[in-house]
Structures are given as C-alpha cells and as structure tokens.
Coordinates of N, CA and C in Angstrom, one line a residue:
X1 N -46.8 -203.6 -130.9 CA -48.1 -204.1 -131.1 C -48.1 -205.6 -130.9
X2 N -49.1 -206.1 -130.1 CA -49.2 -207.6 -129.9 C -50.2 -208.1 -130.9
X3 N -49.7 -209.1 -131.7 CA -50.6 -209.7 -132.8 C -51.2 -210.9 -132.3
X4 N -52.4 -211.2 -132.8 CA -53.2 -212.4 -132.4 C -53.5 -213.2 -133.7
X5 N -53.7 -214.5 -133.5 CA -54.1 -215.3 -134.6 C -53.1 -215.2 -135.7
X6 N -53.6 -214.9 -136.9 CA -52.8 -214.9 -138.1 C -52.6 -213.4 -138.6
X7 N -52.7 -212.5 -137.7 CA -52.5 -211.1 -138.0 C -51.0 -210.8 -138.5
X8 N -50.9 -209.8 -139.3 CA -49.6 -209.4 -139.7 C -49.6 -207.9 -140.0
X9 N -48.5 -207.2 -140.0 CA -48.5 -205.8 -140.3 C -47.8 -205.6 -141.7
X10 N -48.6 -204.9 -142.5 CA -48.1 -204.7 -143.9 C -47.0 -203.6 -143.9
X11 N -46.2 -203.5 -145.0 CA -45.2 -202.5 -145.0 C -45.6 -201.1 -144.8
X12 N -46.9 -200.8 -145.1 CA -47.4 -199.4 -144.9 C -48.0 -199.2 -143.5
X13 N -47.8 -200.2 -142.6 CA -48.3 -200.1 -141.2 C -49.7 -200.6 -141.0
X14 N -50.4 -201.0 -142.0 CA -51.8 -201.5 -141.8 C -51.7 -202.9 -141.2
X15 N -52.7 -203.2 -140.4 CA -52.9 -204.5 -139.8 C -53.7 -205.4 -140.8
X16 N -53.2 -206.6 -141.1 CA -53.9 -207.4 -142.1 C -53.8 -208.9 -141.6
X17 N -54.1 -209.8 -142.5 CA -53.9 -211.2 -142.3 C -52.8 -211.8 -143.1
X18 N -51.9 -212.6 -142.5 CA -50.8 -213.3 -143.3 C -51.4 -214.4 -144.1
X19 N -50.7 -214.7 -145.2 CA -51.0 -215.9 -146.0 C -50.8 -217.1 -145.1
X20 N -51.6 -218.1 -145.3 CA -51.5 -219.4 -144.5 C -51.1 -220.5 -145.5
X21 N -50.1 -221.2 -145.2 CA -49.6 -222.3 -146.0 C -49.4 -223.5 -145.2
X22 N -49.9 -224.7 -145.6 CA -49.7 -225.9 -144.9 C -48.2 -226.3 -144.8
X23 N -47.8 -227.1 -143.9 CA -46.4 -227.5 -143.8 C -46.0 -228.2 -145.0
X24 N -46.8 -229.0 -145.6 CA -46.5 -229.7 -146.9 C -47.0 -228.9 -148.1
X25 N -46.7 -229.4 -149.3 CA -47.1 -228.7 -150.5 C -48.6 -228.4 -150.5
X26 N -48.9 -227.2 -150.8 CA -50.4 -226.9 -150.9 C -50.8 -226.8 -152.3
X27 N -51.7 -227.8 -152.7 CA -52.1 -227.8 -154.1 C -53.5 -227.1 -154.3
X28 N -54.1 -226.8 -153.1 CA -55.4 -226.2 -153.1 C -55.4 -224.9 -152.3
X29 N -55.8 -223.8 -152.8 CA -55.8 -222.5 -152.1 C -57.1 -221.9 -152.1
X30 N -57.6 -221.4 -151.0 CA -58.8 -220.5 -150.9 C -58.3 -219.1 -150.9
X31 N -58.9 -218.3 -151.9 CA -58.5 -217.0 -152.1 C -59.6 -216.0 -152.2
X32 N -59.5 -214.9 -151.6 CA -60.5 -213.8 -151.6 C -60.0 -212.6 -152.2
X33 N -60.8 -211.6 -152.3 CA -60.4 -210.3 -152.8 C -59.5 -209.6 -151.8
X34 N -59.9 -209.4 -150.6 CA -59.1 -208.8 -149.5 C -59.7 -209.1 -148.2
X35 N -58.9 -209.0 -147.1 CA -59.5 -209.3 -145.8 C -60.5 -208.3 -145.3
X36 N -61.5 -208.7 -144.6 CA -62.5 -207.8 -144.0 C -62.1 -207.4 -142.6
X37 N -62.4 -206.2 -142.1 CA -62.0 -205.8 -140.8 C -62.4 -206.8 -139.7
X38 N -63.6 -207.4 -139.6 CA -63.8 -208.4 -138.6 C -62.8 -209.6 -138.6
X39 N -62.4 -210.0 -139.8 CA -61.4 -211.1 -139.9 C -60.1 -210.6 -139.3
X40 N -59.7 -209.4 -139.7 CA -58.4 -208.9 -139.2 C -58.4 -208.8 -137.7
X41 N -59.5 -208.3 -137.2 CA -59.6 -208.1 -135.7 C -59.5 -209.4 -135.0
X42 N -60.1 -210.4 -135.6 CA -60.1 -211.8 -134.9 C -58.8 -212.5 -135.2
X43 N -58.1 -212.1 -136.2 CA -56.8 -212.8 -136.6 C -57.1 -214.1 -137.3
X44 N -58.3 -214.3 -138.0 CA -58.6 -215.5 -138.7 C -59.4 -215.1 -139.9
X45 N -59.3 -215.9 -141.0 CA -60.0 -215.7 -142.2 C -61.5 -215.8 -142.1
X46 N -62.3 -215.0 -142.8 CA -63.7 -215.1 -143.0 C -64.5 -215.1 -141.7
X47 N -64.4 -214.1 -141.0 CA -65.0 -214.0 -139.7 C -66.3 -213.1 -139.7
X48 N -66.6 -212.4 -140.9 CA -67.8 -211.7 -141.0 C -69.0 -212.7 -141.2
X49 N -70.2 -212.1 -141.1 CA -71.4 -213.0 -141.1 C -71.5 -213.8 -142.5
X50 N -71.3 -213.1 -143.6 CA -71.3 -213.8 -144.9 C -70.1 -214.6 -145.1
X51 N -69.0 -214.1 -144.6 CA -67.7 -214.9 -144.7 C -67.8 -216.2 -144.0
X52 N -68.3 -216.2 -142.8 CA -68.4 -217.5 -142.1 C -69.3 -218.5 -142.8
X53 N -70.4 -218.0 -143.4 CA -71.3 -218.9 -144.1 C -70.6 -219.5 -145.3
X54 N -69.9 -218.6 -146.1 CA -69.2 -219.0 -147.3 C -68.1 -220.0 -147.0
X55 N -67.3 -219.8 -146.0 CA -66.2 -220.7 -145.7 C -66.8 -222.0 -145.2
X56 N -67.9 -222.0 -144.4 CA -68.5 -223.2 -143.9 C -69.0 -224.1 -145.1
X57 N -69.6 -223.4 -146.1 CA -70.1 -224.2 -147.2 C -69.0 -224.8 -148.0
X58 N -67.9 -224.0 -148.2 CA -66.7 -224.5 -148.9 C -66.1 -225.7 -148.2
X59 N -65.9 -225.5 -146.9 CA -65.3 -226.6 -146.1 C -66.1 -227.8 -146.1
X60 N -67.4 -227.7 -146.0 CA -68.3 -228.9 -145.9 C -68.3 -229.6 -147.3
X61 N -68.1 -228.8 -148.4 CA -68.1 -229.5 -149.7 C -66.8 -230.3 -149.9
X62 N -65.7 -229.9 -149.2 CA -64.4 -230.5 -149.4 C -64.2 -231.6 -148.4
X63 N -64.7 -231.5 -147.2 CA -64.3 -232.5 -146.1 C -65.5 -232.8 -145.2
X64 N -65.5 -234.0 -144.7 CA -66.5 -234.3 -143.7 C -66.2 -233.6 -142.4
X65 N -67.3 -233.4 -141.6 CA -67.2 -232.6 -140.4 C -66.0 -233.1 -139.4
X66 N -65.8 -234.4 -139.4 CA -64.8 -234.9 -138.5 C -63.4 -234.5 -138.8
X67 N -63.2 -234.0 -140.1 CA -61.9 -233.4 -140.5 C -61.8 -231.9 -140.2
X68 N -62.8 -231.4 -139.6 CA -62.9 -229.9 -139.4 C -63.0 -229.5 -138.0
X69 N -62.3 -230.2 -137.1 CA -62.3 -229.9 -135.7 C -61.5 -228.7 -135.3
X70 N -61.8 -228.1 -134.2 CA -61.1 -227.0 -133.7 C -61.9 -225.7 -133.6
X71 N -61.4 -224.7 -133.0 CA -62.1 -223.5 -132.8 C -62.3 -222.7 -134.1
X72 N -61.2 -222.7 -134.9 CA -61.2 -221.9 -136.1 C -61.1 -222.7 -137.4
X73 N -62.1 -222.4 -138.3 CA -62.2 -223.3 -139.5 C -60.9 -223.1 -140.4
X74 N -60.3 -221.9 -140.5 CA -59.2 -221.7 -141.3 C -58.0 -222.6 -140.8
X75 N -57.8 -222.8 -139.5 CA -56.8 -223.6 -139.0 C -57.1 -225.1 -139.3
X76 N -58.4 -225.5 -139.2 CA -58.7 -226.9 -139.5 C -58.5 -227.2 -141.0
X77 N -58.7 -226.3 -141.9 CA -58.5 -226.5 -143.3 C -57.0 -226.5 -143.6
X78 N -56.2 -225.7 -143.0 CA -54.8 -225.7 -143.2 C -54.2 -227.0 -142.8
X79 N -54.8 -227.6 -141.7 CA -54.3 -228.9 -141.3 C -54.6 -230.0 -142.3
X80 N -55.6 -229.7 -143.2 CA -56.0 -230.7 -144.2 C -55.3 -230.4 -145.5
X81 N -54.3 -229.4 -145.5 CA -53.5 -229.1 -146.7 C -54.1 -228.0 -147.6
X82 N -55.0 -227.2 -147.0 CA -55.5 -226.1 -147.8 C -54.9 -224.8 -147.4
X83 N -54.4 -224.0 -148.4 CA -53.8 -222.7 -148.1 C -54.8 -221.5 -148.2
X84 N -54.5 -220.4 -147.6 CA -55.3 -219.2 -147.6 C -54.5 -218.0 -148.1
X85 N -55.1 -217.1 -148.9 CA -54.4 -215.9 -149.3 C -55.5 -214.9 -149.8
X86 N -55.1 -213.7 -150.2 CA -56.0 -212.7 -150.8 C -55.3 -212.0 -151.9
X87 N -56.1 -211.6 -152.8 CA -55.6 -210.8 -154.0 C -54.9 -209.5 -153.5
X88 N -55.7 -208.8 -152.7 CA -55.2 -207.5 -152.1 C -55.1 -207.7 -150.6
X89 N -54.0 -207.3 -150.0 CA -53.8 -207.6 -148.6 C -54.3 -206.5 -147.7
X90 N -54.6 -205.3 -148.2 CA -55.1 -204.2 -147.4 C -56.6 -204.4 -147.1
X91 N -57.0 -204.4 -145.9 CA -58.4 -204.7 -145.5 C -59.3 -203.5 -145.8
X92 N -60.6 -203.8 -146.2 CA -61.6 -202.8 -146.4 C -63.0 -203.4 -145.9
X93 N -63.9 -202.5 -145.7 CA -65.2 -202.9 -145.2 C -66.0 -203.7 -146.3
X94 N -65.9 -203.2 -147.6 CA -66.6 -203.9 -148.7 C -65.7 -203.9 -149.9
X95 N -66.2 -204.7 -150.9 CA -65.4 -204.8 -152.2 C -65.4 -203.5 -153.0
X96 N -66.4 -202.6 -152.8 CA -66.4 -201.4 -153.5 C -65.3 -200.4 -153.0
X97 N -64.8 -200.7 -151.8 CA -63.7 -199.9 -151.3 C -62.3 -200.2 -151.7
X98 N -62.3 -201.3 -152.5 CA -61.0 -201.7 -153.1 C -60.8 -201.0 -154.5
X99 N -59.8 -200.2 -154.6 CA -59.6 -199.5 -155.8 C -59.1 -200.4 -156.9
X100 N -59.4 -200.1 -158.2 CA -59.0 -200.9 -159.3 C -57.4 -200.9 -159.4
X101 N -56.8 -199.8 -159.0 CA -55.3 -199.7 -159.0 C -54.7 -200.7 -158.0
X102 N -55.4 -200.8 -156.9 CA -54.9 -201.8 -155.9 C -54.9 -203.2 -156.5
X103 N -56.0 -203.5 -157.2 CA -56.1 -204.9 -157.8 C -55.0 -205.1 -158.8
X104 N -54.9 -204.1 -159.7 CA -53.9 -204.2 -160.8 C -52.5 -204.3 -160.3
X105 N -52.2 -203.5 -159.2 CA -50.9 -203.5 -158.6 C -50.6 -204.9 -157.9
X106 N -51.6 -205.5 -157.3 CA -51.4 -206.7 -156.5 C -51.4 -208.0 -157.3
X107 N -52.1 -207.9 -158.5 CA -52.3 -209.1 -159.3 C -51.0 -209.9 -159.7
X108 N -50.0 -209.2 -160.2 CA -48.8 -210.0 -160.6 C -48.2 -210.8 -159.5
X109 N -48.0 -210.2 -158.3 CA -47.5 -210.9 -157.1 C -48.4 -212.0 -156.7
X110 N -49.7 -211.7 -156.7 CA -50.7 -212.8 -156.3 C -50.6 -214.0 -157.2
X111 N -50.6 -213.7 -158.5 CA -50.5 -214.8 -159.5 C -49.2 -215.6 -159.4
X112 N -48.1 -214.8 -159.2 CA -46.8 -215.5 -159.1 C -46.6 -216.4 -157.9
X113 N -47.1 -216.0 -156.8 CA -46.9 -216.8 -155.6 C -47.7 -218.1 -155.7
X114 N -48.9 -218.1 -156.4 CA -49.6 -219.3 -156.6 C -49.0 -220.2 -157.6
X115 N -48.4 -219.6 -158.6 CA -47.7 -220.4 -159.7 C -46.5 -221.0 -159.1
X116 N -45.7 -220.2 -158.3 CA -44.5 -220.8 -157.7 C -44.8 -222.0 -156.8
X117 N -45.9 -222.0 -156.2 CA -46.3 -223.1 -155.3 C -47.0 -224.2 -156.1
X118 N -47.1 -224.1 -157.4 CA -47.8 -225.1 -158.2 C -49.2 -225.4 -157.7
X119 N -49.9 -224.4 -157.3 CA -51.3 -224.6 -156.9 C -52.1 -225.2 -158.1
X120 N -52.9 -226.2 -157.8 CA -53.6 -226.8 -158.9 C -55.1 -226.5 -158.9
X121 N -55.6 -226.0 -157.8 CA -57.0 -225.5 -157.7 C -57.1 -224.3 -156.8
X122 N -57.7 -223.2 -157.4 CA -57.9 -222.0 -156.6 C -59.4 -221.9 -156.3
X123 N -59.8 -221.9 -155.1 CA -61.1 -221.8 -154.6 C -61.4 -220.3 -154.3
X124 N -62.1 -219.6 -155.2 CA -62.3 -218.2 -155.1 C -63.6 -217.9 -154.3
X125 N -63.4 -217.4 -153.1 CA -64.5 -217.0 -152.3 C -65.0 -215.7 -152.9
X126 N -66.3 -215.7 -153.3 CA -66.8 -214.6 -154.2 C -66.0 -214.7 -155.5
X127 N -66.2 -213.8 -156.4 CA -65.8 -213.9 -157.7 C -64.5 -213.3 -158.1
X128 N -64.0 -212.3 -157.3 CA -63.0 -211.4 -157.8 C -61.7 -212.0 -158.0
X129 N -61.1 -212.8 -157.0 CA -59.8 -213.4 -157.2 C -59.8 -214.3 -158.4
X130 N -60.8 -215.2 -158.5 CA -60.8 -216.1 -159.5 C -60.9 -215.5 -160.9
X131 N -61.8 -214.5 -161.1 CA -61.9 -213.9 -162.4 C -60.7 -213.1 -162.8
X132 N -60.0 -212.5 -161.8 CA -58.8 -211.8 -162.2 C -57.7 -212.7 -162.6
X133 N -57.6 -213.9 -162.0 CA -56.6 -214.9 -162.4 C -56.9 -215.4 -163.8
X134 N -58.1 -215.4 -164.2 CA -58.5 -215.8 -165.5 C -58.6 -214.7 -166.6
X135 N -58.3 -213.5 -166.1 CA -58.3 -212.3 -167.0 C -59.7 -211.9 -167.4
X136 N -60.6 -212.1 -166.5 CA -62.0 -211.8 -166.8 C -62.6 -210.8 -165.7
X137 N -63.7 -210.1 -166.1 CA -64.3 -209.2 -165.1 C -65.7 -209.6 -164.8
X138 N -66.4 -210.4 -165.7 CA -67.8 -210.8 -165.5 C -67.8 -212.3 -165.3
X139 N -68.7 -212.8 -164.4 CA -68.9 -214.2 -164.2 C -70.1 -214.7 -164.9
X140 N -69.9 -215.7 -165.8 CA -71.0 -216.3 -166.5 C -71.8 -217.2 -165.6
X141 N -71.1 -218.0 -164.8 CA -71.8 -218.9 -163.9 C -70.8 -219.3 -162.8
X142 N -71.3 -219.5 -161.6 CA -70.4 -220.0 -160.5 C -70.0 -221.4 -160.7
X143 N -69.1 -221.9 -159.9 CA -68.6 -223.3 -160.0 C -67.3 -223.4 -160.6
X144 N -67.0 -224.6 -161.1 CA -65.7 -224.9 -161.8 C -65.7 -224.2 -163.1
X145 N -64.7 -223.4 -163.4 CA -64.6 -222.6 -164.6 C -63.9 -223.4 -165.7
X146 N -64.3 -223.2 -166.9 CA -63.7 -223.9 -168.1 C -62.3 -223.5 -168.3
X147 N -62.0 -222.2 -168.1 CA -60.7 -221.7 -168.4 C -59.7 -222.1 -167.3
X148 N -58.4 -222.1 -167.6 CA -57.3 -222.4 -166.7 C -56.6 -221.1 -166.4
X149 N -55.8 -221.0 -165.3 CA -55.0 -219.9 -165.0 C -53.7 -219.9 -166.0
X150 N -52.9 -218.9 -165.9 CA -51.7 -218.8 -166.8 C -50.8 -220.0 -166.6
X151 N -50.8 -220.6 -165.4 CA -49.9 -221.7 -165.1 C -50.6 -223.1 -165.1
X152 N -51.9 -223.1 -165.5 CA -52.6 -224.3 -165.7 C -53.4 -224.8 -164.6
X153 N -53.7 -224.0 -163.6 CA -54.6 -224.4 -162.5 C -56.1 -224.2 -162.8
X154 N -56.9 -225.0 -162.1 CA -58.4 -224.8 -162.3 C -58.8 -223.8 -161.2
X155 N -60.0 -223.2 -161.5 CA -60.6 -222.2 -160.6 C -62.0 -222.6 -160.4
X156 N -62.3 -222.6 -159.1 CA -63.7 -222.7 -158.6 C -64.2 -221.4 -158.0
X157 N -65.3 -220.9 -158.5 CA -65.9 -219.7 -157.9 C -67.2 -220.0 -157.2
X158 N -67.2 -219.5 -156.0 CA -68.4 -219.8 -155.1 C -69.7 -219.2 -155.6
X159 N -70.8 -219.8 -155.4 CA -72.1 -219.2 -155.7 C -72.4 -218.0 -154.9
X160 N -73.5 -217.3 -155.2 CA -73.9 -216.2 -154.4 C -74.2 -216.6 -153.0
X161 N -73.6 -215.8 -152.0 CA -73.7 -216.2 -150.6 C -75.2 -216.1 -150.1
X162 N -76.1 -215.5 -150.8 CA -77.5 -215.4 -150.4 C -78.3 -216.5 -151.0
X163 N -77.7 -217.4 -151.8 CA -78.5 -218.5 -152.3 C -78.8 -219.5 -151.3
X164 N -79.9 -220.2 -151.4 CA -80.2 -221.2 -150.4 C -79.3 -222.4 -150.6
X165 N -79.1 -223.1 -149.5 CA -78.1 -224.3 -149.5 C -78.5 -225.3 -150.6
X166 N -79.8 -225.6 -150.7 CA -80.3 -226.6 -151.7 C -80.0 -226.1 -153.1
X167 N -80.1 -224.8 -153.3 CA -79.9 -224.3 -154.7 C -78.4 -224.3 -155.1
X168 N -77.6 -224.1 -154.1 CA -76.1 -224.1 -154.4 C -75.5 -225.5 -154.3
X169 N -76.2 -226.4 -153.8 CA -75.6 -227.7 -153.5 C -75.0 -228.4 -154.7
X170 N -75.6 -228.4 -155.9 CA -75.0 -229.1 -157.1 C -73.6 -228.4 -157.5
X171 N -73.5 -227.1 -157.2 CA -72.3 -226.4 -157.6 C -71.2 -226.8 -156.6
X172 N -71.5 -226.9 -155.3 CA -70.5 -227.3 -154.3 C -70.1 -228.7 -154.5
X173 N -71.0 -229.6 -155.1 CA -70.6 -230.9 -155.3 C -69.4 -231.0 -156.3
X174 N -69.4 -230.1 -157.3 CA -68.3 -230.0 -158.2 C -67.0 -229.8 -157.4
X175 N -67.0 -228.9 -156.4 CA -65.8 -228.7 -155.6 C -65.4 -229.9 -154.9
X176 N -66.3 -230.6 -154.3 CA -65.9 -231.8 -153.5 C -65.2 -232.8 -154.4
X177 N -65.7 -233.0 -155.5 CA -65.1 -234.0 -156.4 C -63.7 -233.5 -157.0
X178 N -63.7 -232.2 -157.2 CA -62.4 -231.7 -157.7 C -61.3 -231.7 -156.7
X179 N -61.6 -231.4 -155.4 CA -60.7 -231.5 -154.3 C -60.2 -232.9 -154.2
X180 N -61.1 -233.9 -154.3 CA -60.7 -235.3 -154.3 C -59.7 -235.6 -155.4
X181 N -59.9 -235.1 -156.6 CA -59.0 -235.3 -157.7 C -57.7 -234.7 -157.5
X182 N -57.6 -233.5 -157.0 CA -56.3 -232.9 -156.7 C -55.5 -233.6 -155.7
X183 N -56.2 -234.1 -154.6 CA -55.5 -234.7 -153.5 C -55.0 -236.1 -153.9
X184 N -55.6 -236.7 -154.8 CA -55.3 -238.1 -155.1 C -54.6 -238.3 -156.5
X185 N -54.6 -237.3 -157.3 CA -54.0 -237.5 -158.6 C -53.2 -236.3 -159.0
X186 N -51.9 -236.4 -158.8 CA -51.0 -235.2 -159.0 C -51.1 -234.7 -160.5
X187 N -51.4 -235.5 -161.4 CA -51.5 -235.1 -162.8 C -52.8 -234.3 -163.0
X188 N -53.7 -234.3 -162.0 CA -54.9 -233.5 -162.0 C -55.8 -233.8 -163.2
X189 N -55.9 -235.1 -163.5 CA -56.8 -235.6 -164.6 C -57.7 -236.6 -164.1
X190 N -58.9 -236.6 -164.5 CA -59.9 -237.6 -164.1 C -59.6 -238.9 -164.9
X191 N -59.6 -240.0 -164.2 CA -59.4 -241.3 -164.8 C -60.8 -242.0 -164.8
X192 N -61.2 -242.4 -166.0 CA -62.5 -243.1 -166.2 C -62.3 -244.5 -165.6
X193 N -63.3 -245.0 -164.7 CA -63.2 -246.3 -164.2 C -63.3 -247.4 -165.3
X194 N -62.5 -248.5 -165.1 CA -62.5 -249.6 -166.1 C -63.7 -250.5 -165.9
X195 N -64.2 -250.6 -164.7 CA -65.4 -251.5 -164.4 C -66.1 -250.9 -163.2
X196 N -67.2 -251.6 -162.8 CA -68.0 -251.1 -161.7 C -67.3 -251.3 -160.3
X197 N -66.5 -252.2 -160.2 CA -65.7 -252.4 -158.9 C -64.9 -251.1 -158.7
X198 N -64.2 -250.7 -159.8 CA -63.3 -249.5 -159.7 C -64.2 -248.2 -159.5
X199 N -65.4 -248.2 -160.1 CA -66.3 -247.1 -159.9 C -66.7 -246.9 -158.5
X200 N -67.1 -248.0 -157.9 CA -67.6 -247.9 -156.5 C -66.4 -247.7 -155.5
X201 N -65.3 -248.2 -155.8 CA -64.1 -247.9 -155.0 C -63.8 -246.4 -155.0
X202 N -64.0 -245.7 -156.2 CA -63.8 -244.3 -156.3 C -64.9 -243.6 -155.5
X203 N -66.1 -244.1 -155.5 CA -67.2 -243.5 -154.7 C -66.8 -243.5 -153.2
X204 N -66.3 -244.6 -152.7 CA -65.9 -244.7 -151.3 C -64.8 -243.8 -151.0
X205 N -63.8 -243.6 -151.9 CA -62.7 -242.7 -151.7 C -63.2 -241.3 -151.6
X206 N -64.1 -240.9 -152.6 CA -64.6 -239.5 -152.6 C -65.4 -239.3 -151.3
X207 N -66.1 -240.3 -150.8 CA -66.9 -240.1 -149.6 C -66.0 -239.7 -148.4
X208 N -64.8 -240.1 -148.4 CA -63.9 -239.8 -147.2 C -63.6 -238.3 -147.2
X209 N -63.8 -237.6 -148.3 CA -63.5 -236.2 -148.4 C -64.8 -235.3 -148.6
X210 N -65.9 -235.9 -148.5 CA -67.2 -235.3 -148.9 C -68.2 -235.5 -147.8
X211 N -69.1 -234.5 -147.6 CA -70.1 -234.6 -146.6 C -71.4 -235.2 -147.2
X212 N -71.4 -235.5 -148.5 CA -72.6 -236.1 -149.1 C -72.7 -237.6 -148.9
X213 N -73.9 -238.2 -149.0 CA -74.1 -239.6 -148.8 C -73.5 -240.4 -150.0
X214 N -73.3 -241.7 -149.8 CA -72.8 -242.5 -150.9 C -73.7 -242.5 -152.1
X215 N -75.0 -242.6 -151.9 CA -75.9 -242.5 -153.0 C -75.8 -241.2 -153.8
X216 N -75.7 -240.1 -153.1 CA -75.6 -238.8 -153.8 C -74.3 -238.7 -154.6
X217 N -73.2 -239.2 -154.0 CA -71.9 -239.2 -154.7 C -71.9 -240.0 -155.9
X218 N -72.5 -241.3 -155.8 CA -72.6 -242.2 -156.9 C -73.3 -241.6 -158.0
X219 N -74.5 -241.0 -157.8 CA -75.3 -240.4 -158.8 C -74.6 -239.3 -159.5
X220 N -73.8 -238.5 -158.8 CA -73.1 -237.4 -159.4 C -72.0 -237.9 -160.2
X221 N -71.3 -238.9 -159.8 CA -70.2 -239.5 -160.6 C -70.6 -240.3 -161.8
X222 N -71.9 -240.8 -161.7 CA -72.4 -241.5 -162.8 C -72.9 -240.6 -163.9
X223 N -71.9 -240.0 -164.6 CA -72.2 -239.0 -165.6 C -72.3 -239.7 -167.0
X224 N -72.5 -238.9 -168.1 CA -72.7 -239.5 -169.4 C -71.5 -240.3 -169.9
X225 N -70.3 -239.9 -169.5 CA -69.1 -240.6 -169.9 C -69.0 -242.0 -169.3
X226 N -69.3 -242.1 -168.0 CA -69.4 -243.4 -167.3 C -70.5 -244.2 -167.9
X227 N -71.7 -243.6 -168.1 CA -72.8 -244.3 -168.6 C -72.5 -245.0 -169.9
X228 N -71.8 -244.2 -170.8 CA -71.5 -244.7 -172.1 C -70.5 -245.8 -172.1
X229 N -69.5 -245.7 -171.1 CA -68.5 -246.8 -171.0 C -68.9 -248.0 -170.3
X230 N -69.7 -247.9 -169.3 CA -70.1 -249.0 -168.4 C -71.5 -249.5 -168.5
X231 N -72.4 -248.7 -169.0 CA -73.8 -249.1 -169.1 C -74.6 -248.7 -167.9
X232 N -75.7 -249.4 -167.6 CA -76.6 -249.1 -166.5 C -75.9 -249.4 -165.2
X233 N -76.1 -248.5 -164.2 CA -75.5 -248.6 -162.9 C -76.1 -249.7 -162.1
X234 N -75.4 -250.7 -161.6 CA -75.9 -251.7 -160.8 C -76.3 -251.3 -159.4
X235 N -76.9 -252.2 -158.6 CA -77.2 -251.9 -157.2 C -75.8 -251.7 -156.5
X236 N -75.7 -250.6 -155.8 CA -74.4 -250.3 -155.1 C -74.1 -251.3 -154.0
X237 N -72.9 -251.6 -153.7 CA -72.5 -252.6 -152.6 C -73.1 -252.2 -151.3
X238 N -73.2 -250.9 -151.0 CA -73.7 -250.6 -149.6 C -75.2 -250.8 -149.5
X239 N -75.9 -251.2 -150.6 CA -77.3 -251.5 -150.5 C -77.6 -253.0 -150.7
X240 N -76.6 -253.8 -151.0 CA -76.9 -255.2 -151.3 C -77.3 -255.9 -150.0
X241 N -76.8 -255.5 -148.8 CA -77.2 -256.3 -147.6 C -78.3 -255.6 -146.8
X242 N -79.0 -254.6 -147.4 CA -80.0 -254.0 -146.6 C -81.3 -254.8 -146.7

C-alpha cells in the first residue's frame, strides 16, 4: 500500500493518521476524538468541512496568518511547534460510531504519551479528548478549563463549530494568550507586569502570536488584576503618534 501525507496503518490493518510531533519539544498539542475518513483519505488532519473550520479558527487564534503558510494547515502548525494526535486512532464517520470501550481502552496510552512529552496545553478539538483527560463527560462551558490533567497540563476545549465567529471570538482569545504563555514561560505561570512599560511590551509580544489588533489584545490583557495593580490604562504607545 502506498501511503500519502501522514497516513499510517494500524496494527489491525486499518488506515489512519499518524501522530505528528515537532522536531523540538512539543508543549502544545491539538487532540481530537478520532480521525474522520476525509482526513485519513487526504493524509492530513481535519479535512472535513467542520474540521477545516475548527482547525482554521484554532490556528488563527494562536498565530498570525504569515506563520501559517503552506498547502496544509497541520504541517504549518507543526512547523510552529504544535503537535497533533487523537484519543482513538481508528477512524469513523461520526463520534457516535466510536464505542465507549474504544475510548476506555485508548485513554491510558493517550494520556501517558502526552504526559511523557510534558505537554503543557492540550487543545481539544470538540469536547471529547479534553473531557476524558479531565475525567469528565459533560462540558460546562468551552474555553480554558479550570481543572488540570493528571500531570498538570491545562486544557482548552473549542466552542461549538456552528457558533458564529463573533460569538466564539472571546473564547478563542483565551487560547491565543495561553499559547503565548506556554511558548514564552516554561513554568506556565502568568507574570503580572510591574509597570505600564512591561504591560505594553507584553502586548507587543502577544501580538506576534495572535491575529487580533493591538487594541483588542491590550483590552483583553487589562483584566481586574492588572487594573488593581497598575490603575487606569494610559494611552497605548501605538496611538501616541497618530
């Protein structure tokens, strides 16, 4: 059999997608329930209609478009240090076709390989992979979850794929800022800026990994903790010479 893209053959003879890992340590991984047949046929992750939309929204939240060049978005994201995997490797048409036993049998190995790689942020496309890592079955709300995985990683669960972009935008902003934190702070802890110079330097740094405008990023980062520590936000430097 001649394989294309990232296709692989499972021990039972099924055609599937191989895990994708960047050359360097991968601290952020995109994880789904299992591959869809269109993705397996193409040899690339998230090639179905909804899958393409979901991956595009996730990618746009994490990186500016100039970081996402190339024919396939999964390859572009791997080049930026993002890994890809699935909870269950056997492909099906829909999530209802994945048996509970398959999930339970696959979960220990799935969890272990992420822990062994010291993944700090799991981006769960749809809810299943993320909820199972957290030991839950129902999602209270999408976005960054309060609970951590067994090895201490954070989990981001994507919003409903049918939601309008404007409705889901605040949720995806959480992802953009969290990715920035993972990539720049190995301890995976937010550091409160000491002054406005440091605050705006952080805004510029986040902007390099985010498709939002400087004003939008600044307003998002100007949360209650910053407000309490630094007071009223001054005119940002990018507006002083306008």
